[in-house]
Short mmCIF file of C-alpha atoms in Angstrom, two decimals:
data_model
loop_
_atom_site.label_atom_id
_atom_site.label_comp_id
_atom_site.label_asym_id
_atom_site.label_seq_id
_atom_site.Cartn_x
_atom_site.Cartn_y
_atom_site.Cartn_z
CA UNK R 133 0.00 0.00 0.00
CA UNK R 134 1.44 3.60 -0.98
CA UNK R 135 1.37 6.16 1.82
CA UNK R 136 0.97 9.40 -0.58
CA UNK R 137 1.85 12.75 0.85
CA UNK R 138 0.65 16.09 -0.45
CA UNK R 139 3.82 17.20 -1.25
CA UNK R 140 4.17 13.65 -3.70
CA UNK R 141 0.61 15.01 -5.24
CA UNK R 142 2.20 18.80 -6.14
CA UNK R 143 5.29 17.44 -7.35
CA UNK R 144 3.29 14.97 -9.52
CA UNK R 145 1.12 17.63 -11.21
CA UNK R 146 -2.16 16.73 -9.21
CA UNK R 147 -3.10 20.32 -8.81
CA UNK R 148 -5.12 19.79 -12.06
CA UNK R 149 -8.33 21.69 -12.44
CA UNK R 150 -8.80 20.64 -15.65
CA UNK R 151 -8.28 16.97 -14.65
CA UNK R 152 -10.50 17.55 -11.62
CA UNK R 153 -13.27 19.10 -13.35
CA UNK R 154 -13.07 15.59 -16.55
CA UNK R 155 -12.99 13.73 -13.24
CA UNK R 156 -15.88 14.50 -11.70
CA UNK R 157 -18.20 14.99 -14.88
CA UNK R 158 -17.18 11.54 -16.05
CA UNK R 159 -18.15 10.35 -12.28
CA UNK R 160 -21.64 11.90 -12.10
CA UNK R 161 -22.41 10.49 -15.35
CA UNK R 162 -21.41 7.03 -13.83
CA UNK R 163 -23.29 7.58 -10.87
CA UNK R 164 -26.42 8.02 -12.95
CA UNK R 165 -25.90 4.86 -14.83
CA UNK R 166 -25.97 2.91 -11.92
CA UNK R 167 -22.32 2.03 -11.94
CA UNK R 168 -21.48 3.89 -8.75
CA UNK R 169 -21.96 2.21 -4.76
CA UNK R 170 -22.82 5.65 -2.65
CA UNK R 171 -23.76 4.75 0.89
CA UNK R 172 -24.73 7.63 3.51
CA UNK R 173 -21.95 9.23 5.10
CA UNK R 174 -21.46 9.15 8.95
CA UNK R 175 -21.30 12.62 10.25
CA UNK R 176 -20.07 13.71 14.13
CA UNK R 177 -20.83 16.70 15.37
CA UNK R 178 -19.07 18.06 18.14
CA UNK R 179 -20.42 21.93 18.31
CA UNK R 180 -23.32 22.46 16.79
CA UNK R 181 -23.51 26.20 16.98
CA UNK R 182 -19.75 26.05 15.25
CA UNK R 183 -20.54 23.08 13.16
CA UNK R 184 -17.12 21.41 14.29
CA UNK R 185 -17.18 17.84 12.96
CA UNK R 186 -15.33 14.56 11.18
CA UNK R 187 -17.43 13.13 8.91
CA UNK R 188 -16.55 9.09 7.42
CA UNK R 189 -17.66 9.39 3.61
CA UNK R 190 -17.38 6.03 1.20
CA UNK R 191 -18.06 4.77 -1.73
CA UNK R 192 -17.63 2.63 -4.76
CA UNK R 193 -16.59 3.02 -8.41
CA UNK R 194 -17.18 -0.05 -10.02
CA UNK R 195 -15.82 -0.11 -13.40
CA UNK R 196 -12.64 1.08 -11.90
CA UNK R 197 -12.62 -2.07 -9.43
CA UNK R 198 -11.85 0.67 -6.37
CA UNK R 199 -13.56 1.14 -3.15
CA UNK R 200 -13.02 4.42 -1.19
CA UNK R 201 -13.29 6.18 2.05
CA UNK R 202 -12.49 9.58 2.49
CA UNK R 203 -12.13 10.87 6.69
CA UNK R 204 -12.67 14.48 6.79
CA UNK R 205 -12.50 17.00 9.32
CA UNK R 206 -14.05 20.69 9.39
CA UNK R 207 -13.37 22.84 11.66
CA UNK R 208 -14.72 26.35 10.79
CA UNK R 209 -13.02 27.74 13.61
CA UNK R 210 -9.76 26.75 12.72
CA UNK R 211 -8.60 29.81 10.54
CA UNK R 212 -9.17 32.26 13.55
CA UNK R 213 -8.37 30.32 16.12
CA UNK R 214 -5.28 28.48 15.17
CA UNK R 215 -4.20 30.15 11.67
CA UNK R 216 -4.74 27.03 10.06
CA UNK R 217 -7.59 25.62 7.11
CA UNK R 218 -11.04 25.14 8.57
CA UNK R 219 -10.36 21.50 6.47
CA UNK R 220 -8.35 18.25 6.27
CA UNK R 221 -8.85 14.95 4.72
CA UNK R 222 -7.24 11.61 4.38
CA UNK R 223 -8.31 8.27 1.81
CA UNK R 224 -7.98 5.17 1.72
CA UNK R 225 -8.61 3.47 -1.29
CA UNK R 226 -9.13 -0.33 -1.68
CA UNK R 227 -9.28 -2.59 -4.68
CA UNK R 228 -12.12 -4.92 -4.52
CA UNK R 229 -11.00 -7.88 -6.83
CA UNK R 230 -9.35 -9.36 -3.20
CA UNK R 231 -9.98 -6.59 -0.80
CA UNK R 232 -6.71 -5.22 -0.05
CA UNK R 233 -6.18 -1.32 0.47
CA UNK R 234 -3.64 0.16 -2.33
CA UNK R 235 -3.34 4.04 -0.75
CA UNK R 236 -3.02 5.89 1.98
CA UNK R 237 -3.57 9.59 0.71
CA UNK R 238 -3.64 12.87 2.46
CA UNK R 239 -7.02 13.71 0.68
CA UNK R 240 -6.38 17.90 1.39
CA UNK R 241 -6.06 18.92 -1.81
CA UNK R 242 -8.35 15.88 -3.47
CA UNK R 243 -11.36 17.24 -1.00
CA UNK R 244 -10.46 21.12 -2.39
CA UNK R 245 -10.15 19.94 -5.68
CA UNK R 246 -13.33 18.28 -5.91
CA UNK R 247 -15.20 20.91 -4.12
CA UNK R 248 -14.46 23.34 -6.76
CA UNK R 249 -14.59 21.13 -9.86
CA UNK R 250 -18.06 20.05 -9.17
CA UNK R 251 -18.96 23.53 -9.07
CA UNK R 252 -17.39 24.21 -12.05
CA UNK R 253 -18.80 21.45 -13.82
CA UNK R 254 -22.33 22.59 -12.64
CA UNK R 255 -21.57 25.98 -13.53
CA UNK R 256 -21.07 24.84 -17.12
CA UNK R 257 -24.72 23.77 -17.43
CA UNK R 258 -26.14 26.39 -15.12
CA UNK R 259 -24.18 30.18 -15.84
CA UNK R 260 -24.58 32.20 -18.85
CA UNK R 261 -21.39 30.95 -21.00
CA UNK R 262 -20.82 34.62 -21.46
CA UNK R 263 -20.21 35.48 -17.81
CA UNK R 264 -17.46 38.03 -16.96
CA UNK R 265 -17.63 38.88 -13.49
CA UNK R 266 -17.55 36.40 -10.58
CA UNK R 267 -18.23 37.98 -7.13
CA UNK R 268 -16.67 35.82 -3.61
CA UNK R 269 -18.18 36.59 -0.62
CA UNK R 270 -14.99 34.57 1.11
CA UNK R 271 -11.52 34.55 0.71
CA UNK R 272 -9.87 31.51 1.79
CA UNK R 273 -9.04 28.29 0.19
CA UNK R 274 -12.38 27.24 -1.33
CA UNK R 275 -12.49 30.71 -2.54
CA UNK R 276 -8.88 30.14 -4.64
CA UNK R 277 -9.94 27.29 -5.82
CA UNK R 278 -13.49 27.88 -7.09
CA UNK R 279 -11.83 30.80 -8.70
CA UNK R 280 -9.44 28.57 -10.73
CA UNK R 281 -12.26 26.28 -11.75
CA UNK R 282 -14.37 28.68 -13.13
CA UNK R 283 -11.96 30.49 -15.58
CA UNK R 284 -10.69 27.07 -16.50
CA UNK R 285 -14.62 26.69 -17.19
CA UNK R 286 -15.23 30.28 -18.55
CA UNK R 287 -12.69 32.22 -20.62
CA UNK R 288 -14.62 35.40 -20.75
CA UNK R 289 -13.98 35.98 -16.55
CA UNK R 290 -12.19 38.78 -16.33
CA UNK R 291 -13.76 40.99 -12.98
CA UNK R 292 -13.45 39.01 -9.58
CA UNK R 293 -14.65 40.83 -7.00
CA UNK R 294 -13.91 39.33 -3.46
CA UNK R 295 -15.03 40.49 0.07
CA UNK R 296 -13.81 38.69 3.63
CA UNK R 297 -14.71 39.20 7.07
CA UNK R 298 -11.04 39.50 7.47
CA UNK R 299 -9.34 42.33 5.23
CA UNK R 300 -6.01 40.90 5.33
CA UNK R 301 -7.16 37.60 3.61
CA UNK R 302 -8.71 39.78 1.44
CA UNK R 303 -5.29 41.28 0.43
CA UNK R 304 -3.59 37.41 0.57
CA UNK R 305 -6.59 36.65 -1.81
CA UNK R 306 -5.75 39.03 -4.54
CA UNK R 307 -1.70 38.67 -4.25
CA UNK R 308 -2.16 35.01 -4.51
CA UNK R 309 -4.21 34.57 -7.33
CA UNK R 310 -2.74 37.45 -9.74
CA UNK R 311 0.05 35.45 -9.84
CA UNK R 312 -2.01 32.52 -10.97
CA UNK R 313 -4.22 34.19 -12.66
CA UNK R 314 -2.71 37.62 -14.26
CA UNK R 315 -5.35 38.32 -16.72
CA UNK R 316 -7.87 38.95 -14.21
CA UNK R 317 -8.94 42.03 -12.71
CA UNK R 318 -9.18 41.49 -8.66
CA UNK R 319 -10.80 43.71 -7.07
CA UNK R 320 -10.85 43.96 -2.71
CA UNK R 321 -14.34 44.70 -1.36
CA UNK R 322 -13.30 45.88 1.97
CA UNK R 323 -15.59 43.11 3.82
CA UNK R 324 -18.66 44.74 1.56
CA UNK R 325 -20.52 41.54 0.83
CA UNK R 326 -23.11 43.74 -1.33
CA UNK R 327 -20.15 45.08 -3.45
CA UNK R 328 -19.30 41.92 -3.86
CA UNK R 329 -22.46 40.05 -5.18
CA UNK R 330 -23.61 43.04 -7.26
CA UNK R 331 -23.57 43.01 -10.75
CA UNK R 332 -21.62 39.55 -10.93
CA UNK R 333 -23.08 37.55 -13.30
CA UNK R 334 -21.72 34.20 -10.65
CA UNK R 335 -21.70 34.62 -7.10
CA UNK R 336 -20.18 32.53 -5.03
CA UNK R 337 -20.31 32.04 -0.93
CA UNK R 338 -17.41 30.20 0.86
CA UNK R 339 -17.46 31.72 3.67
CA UNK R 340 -18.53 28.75 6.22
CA UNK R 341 -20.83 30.83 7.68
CA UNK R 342 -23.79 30.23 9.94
CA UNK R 343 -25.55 33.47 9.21
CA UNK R 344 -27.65 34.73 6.42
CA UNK R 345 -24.92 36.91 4.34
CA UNK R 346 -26.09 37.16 0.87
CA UNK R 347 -29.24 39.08 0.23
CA UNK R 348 -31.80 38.64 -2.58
CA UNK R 349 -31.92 42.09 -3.64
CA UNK R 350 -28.80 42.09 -4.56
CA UNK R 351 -28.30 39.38 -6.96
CA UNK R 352 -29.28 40.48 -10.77
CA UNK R 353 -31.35 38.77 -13.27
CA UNK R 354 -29.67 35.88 -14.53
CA UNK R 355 -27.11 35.12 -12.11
CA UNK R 356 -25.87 31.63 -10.91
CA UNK R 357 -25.56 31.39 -7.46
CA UNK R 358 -22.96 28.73 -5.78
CA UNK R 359 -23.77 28.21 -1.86
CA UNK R 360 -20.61 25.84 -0.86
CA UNK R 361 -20.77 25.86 2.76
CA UNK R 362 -23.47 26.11 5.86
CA UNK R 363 -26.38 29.26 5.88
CA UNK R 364 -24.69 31.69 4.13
CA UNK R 365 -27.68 33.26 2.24
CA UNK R 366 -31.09 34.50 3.32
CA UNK R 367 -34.10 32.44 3.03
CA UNK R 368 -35.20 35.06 0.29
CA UNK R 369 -32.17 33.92 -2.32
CA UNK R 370 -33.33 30.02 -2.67
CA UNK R 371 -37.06 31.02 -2.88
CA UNK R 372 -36.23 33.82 -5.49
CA UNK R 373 -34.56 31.12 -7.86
CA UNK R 374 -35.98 30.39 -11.05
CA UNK R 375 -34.37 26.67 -10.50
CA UNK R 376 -32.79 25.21 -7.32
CA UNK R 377 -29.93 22.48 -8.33
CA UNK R 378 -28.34 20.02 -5.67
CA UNK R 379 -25.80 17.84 -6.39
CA UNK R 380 -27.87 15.13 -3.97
CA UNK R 381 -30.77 16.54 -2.48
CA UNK R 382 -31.76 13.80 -0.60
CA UNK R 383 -28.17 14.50 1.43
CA UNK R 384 -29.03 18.36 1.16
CA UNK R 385 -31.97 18.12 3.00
CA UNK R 386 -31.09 16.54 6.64
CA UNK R 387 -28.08 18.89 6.54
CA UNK R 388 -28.09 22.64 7.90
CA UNK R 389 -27.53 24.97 4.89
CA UNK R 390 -30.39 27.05 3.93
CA UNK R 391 -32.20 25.20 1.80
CA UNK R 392 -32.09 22.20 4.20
CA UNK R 393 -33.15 24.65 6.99
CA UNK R 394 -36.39 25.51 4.51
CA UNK R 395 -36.84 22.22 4.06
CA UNK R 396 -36.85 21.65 7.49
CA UNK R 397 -39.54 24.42 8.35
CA UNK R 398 -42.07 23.28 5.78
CA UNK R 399 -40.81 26.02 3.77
CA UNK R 400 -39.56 24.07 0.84
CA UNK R 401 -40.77 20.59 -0.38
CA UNK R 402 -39.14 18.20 -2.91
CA UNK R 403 -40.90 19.22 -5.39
CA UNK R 404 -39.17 22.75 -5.26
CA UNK R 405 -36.39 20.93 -6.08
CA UNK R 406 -35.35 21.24 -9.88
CA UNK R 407 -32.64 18.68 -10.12
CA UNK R 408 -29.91 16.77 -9.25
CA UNK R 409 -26.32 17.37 -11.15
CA UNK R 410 -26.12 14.12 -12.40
CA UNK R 411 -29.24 14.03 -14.02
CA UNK R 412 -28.46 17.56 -15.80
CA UNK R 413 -25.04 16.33 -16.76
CA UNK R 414 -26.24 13.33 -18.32
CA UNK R 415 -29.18 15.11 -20.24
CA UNK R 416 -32.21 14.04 -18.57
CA UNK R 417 -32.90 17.33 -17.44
CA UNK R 418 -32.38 20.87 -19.19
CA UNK R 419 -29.49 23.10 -17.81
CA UNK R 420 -30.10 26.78 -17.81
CA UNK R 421 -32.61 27.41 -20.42
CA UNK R 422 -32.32 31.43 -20.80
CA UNK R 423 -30.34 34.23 -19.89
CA UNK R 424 -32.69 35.70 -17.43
CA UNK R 425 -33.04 32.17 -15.26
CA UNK R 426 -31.41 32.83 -11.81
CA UNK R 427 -30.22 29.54 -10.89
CA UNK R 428 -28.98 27.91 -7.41
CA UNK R 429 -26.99 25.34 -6.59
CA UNK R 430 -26.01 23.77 -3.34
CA UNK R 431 -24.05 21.28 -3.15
CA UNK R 432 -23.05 19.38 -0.10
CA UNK R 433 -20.24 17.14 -1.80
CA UNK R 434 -20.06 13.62 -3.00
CA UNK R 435 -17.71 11.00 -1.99
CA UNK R 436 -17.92 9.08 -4.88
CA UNK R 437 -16.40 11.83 -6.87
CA UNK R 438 -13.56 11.98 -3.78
CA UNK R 439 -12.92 8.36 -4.52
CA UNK R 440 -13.13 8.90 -8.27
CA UNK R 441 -10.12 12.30 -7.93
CA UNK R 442 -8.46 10.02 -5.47
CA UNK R 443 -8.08 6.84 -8.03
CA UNK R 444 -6.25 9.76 -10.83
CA UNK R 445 -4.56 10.89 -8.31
CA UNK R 446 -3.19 7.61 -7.20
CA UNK R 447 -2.73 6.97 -10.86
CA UNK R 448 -0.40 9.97 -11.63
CA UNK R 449 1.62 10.25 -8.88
CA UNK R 450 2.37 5.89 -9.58
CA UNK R 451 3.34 6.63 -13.43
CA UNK R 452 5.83 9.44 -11.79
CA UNK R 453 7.15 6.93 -9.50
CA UNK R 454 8.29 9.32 -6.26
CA UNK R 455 9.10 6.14 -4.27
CA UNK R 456 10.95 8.81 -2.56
CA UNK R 457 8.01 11.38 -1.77
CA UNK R 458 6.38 7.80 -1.19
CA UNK R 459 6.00 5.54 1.81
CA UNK R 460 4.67 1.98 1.50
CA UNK R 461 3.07 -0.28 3.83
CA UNK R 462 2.81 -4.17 3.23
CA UNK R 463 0.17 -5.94 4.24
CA UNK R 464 0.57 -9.76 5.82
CA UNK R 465 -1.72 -11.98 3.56
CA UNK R 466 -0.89 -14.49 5.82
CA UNK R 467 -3.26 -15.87 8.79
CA UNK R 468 -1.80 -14.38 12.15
CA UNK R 469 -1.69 -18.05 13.82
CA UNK R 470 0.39 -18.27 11.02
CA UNK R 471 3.04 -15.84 11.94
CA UNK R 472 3.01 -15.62 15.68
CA UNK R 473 5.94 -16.75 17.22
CA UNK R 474 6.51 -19.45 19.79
CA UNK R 475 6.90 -17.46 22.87
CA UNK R 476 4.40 -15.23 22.42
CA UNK R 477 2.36 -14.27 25.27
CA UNK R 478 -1.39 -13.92 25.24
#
């Protein structure tokens, strides 16, 4: 079993939008075909008012012959009170032809990836191609990364506007990403969540908030709305939506984001509920169908595309062979009667 560290993933080339973004299409369209195992995750909460909590997430990608399990922590606290990301992961992935796990990963950057590339991949079907400004109310990792996946997704982004409760991530935001981005205009909102989501043709909240942020009057006709974390939007912004988008609502709605809080009140019912990706991205259902539609989408993230990320990941950082960024772990096949020895005390 390979023991693969982040650092093995970077120097491998696994900070891959693009691949992240193939990845995960190519997954929902297997989940909709019935060729993907998704059990319910196992969530612990430990503060409910700070939503502190480890959550055990598997699943099961069959024509690949690999079974998955991604352990995730999120701590919203974290970036205040320690200085470190409100999120880490690990995964272990197991073939199933004999049972036998294949890789340890740290799953950090597979969990950010994914995050963003399903969001990117649901912005495809959902945001006016055309869109040119892209409006953050958030500013940390999820924010980065979202921003990535949506030029990679749209060429004609070229206005981010970002607002943070903190102003200095705000500034970290903008020095960061010019020099990954040095086409685009970035421009700090001074913790002005309004400036932020007006006039942005996407709008996107990663802000892991527990608080209604984002206000319906400011959103303009048209726009495509991304909630990625907790109740970051008023109740007004879901029931102002033309079309409300999960990427599984039937994990959406036991959760506590917004719409799962409306759903929860009697506010919103199933049949509110437009769609799930999958069944957009495999053409069951119609995407955004004019340029006025203001769209929502909430997802609440899918282990099955973790597993699927994971697997390429695996895959790419094997063909580059860093046995030494690499640790490996071998299993005895053996029975452990087999191998005690005869002293051994019981």
């Amino acid at each position: 079993m390979k023991i693969i560290s982040h650092t093995a993933q970077i120097q491998a080339g696994c900070f891959d939008i693009g691949m992240a973004i193939d990845v995960a299409e190519n997954a929902l369209r297997l989940y909709n075909s019935g060729e993907i195992h998704f059990p319910d995750k196992v969530s612990q909460i430990f503060n409910q008012e700070e939503q502190t909590r480890i959550n055990c997430l598997p699943a099961t990608i069959i024509p690949q012959k690999i079974c998955g399990m991604k352990w995730v922590a999120v701590f919203p606290p974290n970036p205040q009170r320690f200085g470190c990301p409100n999120l880490n992961a690990s995964i272990l992935l197991s073939e199933i032809e004999s049972g036998y796990p294949i890789a340890f990963l740290d799953g950090t950057l597979c969990s950010d990836l994914r995050t963003a590339a399903v969001s990117a991949v649901a912005a495809k079907h959902l945001a006016n191609p055309e869109s040119g400004t892209i409006g953050f109310l958030g500013s940390g990792e999820q924010a980065k990364m979202h921003l990535l996946a949506m030029c990679h997704v749209f060429p004609a982004l070229k206005h981010c506007k970002v607002a943070s409760r903190n102003p200095d991530s705000e500034v970290k935001f903008v020095k960061q990403m010019k020099m990954l981005l040095p086409d685009i205009e970035i421009e700090m909102c001074d913790s002005d969540y309004e400036k932020a989501a007006r006039g942005s043709d996407i709008v996107i909240t990663a802000i892991s908030a527990q608080l209604p942020l984002l206000k319906a009057a400011w959103l303009k006709s048209g726009v495509y709305y991304n909630h990625v974390g907790g109740w970051e939007d008023e109740y007004a912004v879901p029931k102002s939506a033309d079309k409300i988008v999960c990427d599984d609502w039937n994990s959406v709605k036991h959760r506590t984001q917004t719409i799962s809080r409306l759903y929860q009140k009697g506010e919103l019912s199933d049949g509110d509920i437009y769609a799930d990706l999958h069944e957009i991205v495999a053409g069951q259902k119609k995407g955004r169908e004019n340029a006025d539609e203001k769209i929502y989408f909430n997802p609440v993230g899918l282990s099955y595309v973790d597993v699927a990320l994971a697997k390429a990941i695996y895959d790419k950082v094997d063909s580059f062979r860093l046995s030494d960024q690499c640790g490996e772990l071998e299993f005895n096949k053996t029975s452990v009667f087999d191998t005690l020895p005869e002293n051994v005390i019981l």
